[in-house]
PDB file of C-alpha atoms in Angstrom:
ATOM      1  CA  PRO T  97      67.099   4.203 -41.581  1.00 61.00           C
ATOM      2  CA  VAL T  98      69.559   2.614 -43.517  1.00 69.00           C
ATOM      3  CA  ASN T  99      73.044   2.522 -43.642  1.00 73.00           C
ATOM      4  CA  GLU T 100      75.073   3.684 -47.106  1.00 79.00           C
ATOM      5  CA  GLU T 101      78.001   1.294 -46.718  1.00 80.00           C
ATOM      6  CA  ILE T 102      75.742  -1.666 -45.164  1.00 79.00           C
ATOM      7  CA  TYR T 103      73.097  -0.700 -47.998  1.00 83.00           C
ATOM      8  CA  ASN T 104      75.433  -0.290 -50.919  1.00 86.00           C
ATOM      9  CA  HIS T 105      77.685  -3.660 -50.065  1.00 84.00           C
ATOM     10  CA  PHE T 106      74.443  -5.850 -49.641  1.00 86.00           C
ATOM     11  CA  LYS T 107      71.720  -4.271 -52.430  1.00 89.00           C
ATOM     12  CA  ILE T 108      74.157  -6.681 -54.732  1.00 91.00           C
ATOM     13  CA  TYR T 109      71.100  -9.300 -52.739  1.00 89.00           C
ATOM     14  CA  GLY T 110      67.962  -7.316 -54.347  1.00 88.00           C
ATOM     15  CA  ARG T 111      65.083  -9.109 -52.272  1.00 83.00           C
ATOM     16  CA  ASN T 112      66.279 -11.906 -51.601  1.00 85.00           C
ATOM     17  CA  GLU T 113      67.552 -13.589 -48.356  1.00 83.00           C
ATOM     18  CA  ILE T 114      71.255 -12.902 -47.556  1.00 81.00           C
ATOM     19  CA  PRO T 115      72.501 -15.738 -47.101  1.00 81.00           C
ATOM     20  CA  GLU T 116      74.748 -16.346 -44.036  1.00 74.00           C
ATOM     21  CA  SER T 117      78.284 -16.389 -44.032  1.00 75.00           C
ATOM     22  CA  GLU T 118      77.628 -12.587 -44.425  1.00 74.00           C
ATOM     23  CA  GLY T 119      75.671 -12.622 -41.136  1.00 64.00           C
ATOM     24  CA  LEU T 120      77.273 -12.491 -37.913  1.00 57.00           C
ATOM     25  CA  SER T 121      79.090 -14.919 -37.965  1.00 61.00           C
ATOM     26  CA  ASN T 122      81.582 -11.998 -39.648  1.00 61.00           C
ATOM     27  CA  LEU T 123      81.340  -9.645 -36.427  1.00 61.00           C
ATOM     28  CA  PHE T 124      83.467  -9.849 -33.545  1.00 66.00           C
ATOM     29  CA  ASP T 125      82.534  -7.121 -31.369  1.00 75.00           C
ATOM     30  CA  THR T 126      80.247  -9.102 -28.252  1.00 79.00           C
ATOM     31  CA  THR T 127      78.522  -5.629 -27.403  1.00 79.00           C
ATOM     32  CA  ALA T 128      77.095  -5.430 -31.301  1.00 74.00           C
ATOM     33  CA  ARG T 129      76.751  -8.826 -31.580  1.00 76.00           C
ATOM     34  CA  GLU T 130      74.173  -8.905 -29.038  1.00 83.00           C
ATOM     35  CA  THR T 131      72.457  -6.435 -29.979  1.00 77.00           C
ATOM     36  CA  LEU T 132      71.658  -7.010 -33.200  1.00 78.00           C
ATOM     37  CA  GLU T 133      70.464 -10.150 -32.545  1.00 84.00           C
ATOM     38  CA  ALA T 134      67.720  -8.780 -30.532  1.00 86.00           C
ATOM     39  CA  VAL T 135      66.707  -6.526 -33.058  1.00 82.00           C
ATOM     40  CA  TRP T 136      66.344  -9.371 -35.040  1.00 87.00           C
ATOM     41  CA  ASP T 137      64.582 -11.378 -32.602  1.00 92.00           C
ATOM     42  CA  ARG T 138      62.203  -8.651 -31.992  1.00 89.00           C
ATOM     43  CA  TYR T 139      62.000  -7.487 -35.929  1.00 90.00           C
ATOM     44  CA  CYS T 140      62.523 -10.280 -38.171  1.00 91.00           C
ATOM     45  CA  ARG T 141      58.545 -11.275 -39.089  1.00 94.00           C
ATOM     46  CA  CYS T 142      58.053  -7.744 -40.432  1.00 93.00           C
ATOM     47  CA  SER T 143      57.458  -6.706 -42.971  1.00 90.00           C
ATOM     48  CA  ALA T 144      59.906  -3.587 -45.495  1.00 86.00           C
ATOM     49  CA  PHE T 145      56.389  -1.937 -44.581  1.00 91.00           C
ATOM     50  CA  GLU T 146      55.883  -2.389 -41.182  1.00 94.00           C
ATOM     51  CA  LEU T 147      60.047  -1.873 -40.877  1.00 90.00           C
ATOM     52  CA  VAL T 148      59.426   1.703 -42.195  1.00 90.00           C
ATOM     53  CA  GLU T 149      56.278   1.971 -39.663  1.00 94.00           C
ATOM     54  CA  ILE T 150      58.333   1.608 -37.189  1.00 92.00           C
ATOM     55  CA  THR T 151      61.221   3.127 -37.635  1.00 90.00           C
ATOM     56  CA  HIS T 152      59.404   6.614 -38.561  1.00 93.00           C
ATOM     57  CA  GLU T 153      57.774   6.424 -35.390  1.00 93.00           C
ATOM     58  CA  GLN T 154      61.142   5.884 -33.450  1.00 93.00           C
ATOM     59  CA  GLU T 155      62.919   8.513 -32.297  1.00 93.00           C
ATOM     60  CA  PRO T 156      66.960   8.297 -33.983  1.00 93.00           C
ATOM     61  CA  TRP T 157      64.661   8.621 -37.824  1.00 93.00           C
ATOM     62  CA  ARG T 158      62.738  11.418 -36.097  1.00 94.00           C
ATOM     63  CA  MET T 159      65.090  13.321 -34.617  1.00 94.00           C
ATOM     64  CA  ALA T 160      67.591  13.090 -37.694  1.00 94.00           C
ATOM     65  CA  TYR T 161      64.115  13.891 -40.129  1.00 93.00           C
ATOM     66  CA  GLU T 162      63.026  17.439 -38.187  1.00 95.00           C
ATOM     67  CA  GLU T 163      66.421  18.067 -38.228  1.00 95.00           C
ATOM     68  CA  ARG T 164      67.058  17.131 -41.848  1.00 95.00           C
ATOM     69  CA  ARG T 165      70.280  14.890 -41.640  1.00 93.00           C
ATOM     70  CA  ASP T 166      71.193  11.348 -41.219  1.00 90.00           C
ATOM     71  CA  ILE T 167      71.220   9.579 -38.469  1.00 90.00           C
ATOM     72  CA  ARG T 168      73.833   9.437 -36.816  1.00 90.00           C
ATOM     73  CA  ASN T 169      75.256   5.414 -36.097  1.00 86.00           C
ATOM     74  CA  SER T 170      75.988   6.857 -32.038  1.00 91.00           C
ATOM     75  CA  GLU T 171      71.501   7.887 -32.440  1.00 92.00           C
ATOM     76  CA  ILE T 172      70.375   4.481 -33.456  1.00 87.00           C
ATOM     77  CA  GLN T 173      73.120   2.549 -31.089  1.00 85.00           C
ATOM     78  CA  ARG T 174      71.882   4.059 -27.839  1.00 90.00           C
ATOM     79  CA  TYR T 175      68.545   3.802 -28.806  1.00 89.00           C
ATOM     80  CA  PHE T 176      68.906   0.152 -29.317  1.00 81.00           C
ATOM     81  CA  GLN T 177      71.289  -0.321 -26.387  1.00 83.00           C
ATOM     82  CA  SER T 178      68.839   1.447 -23.912  1.00 87.00           C
ATOM     83  CA  THR T 179      65.671  -0.870 -25.231  1.00 78.00           C
ATOM     84  CA  TYR T 180      67.128  -4.042 -25.860  1.00 67.00           C
TER      85      TYR T 180
END
């Protein structure tokens, strides 16, 4: 799933690594930070193709695809918080 605002912010890096200065150090919400760290720990070694395959099996993506709509941030948050 792609959040358009986040995608547009980071697309300048293309296929290159995003500098650490752009990362979690700028995130002050503890819950969001912990969730992102758990997701990173689980998926950081996956290729782009593997990530596509994984997300297409997850409930937020499947529901949005079936209903032909965008994935809601609240659905992503609920899914990952319940999973991690």
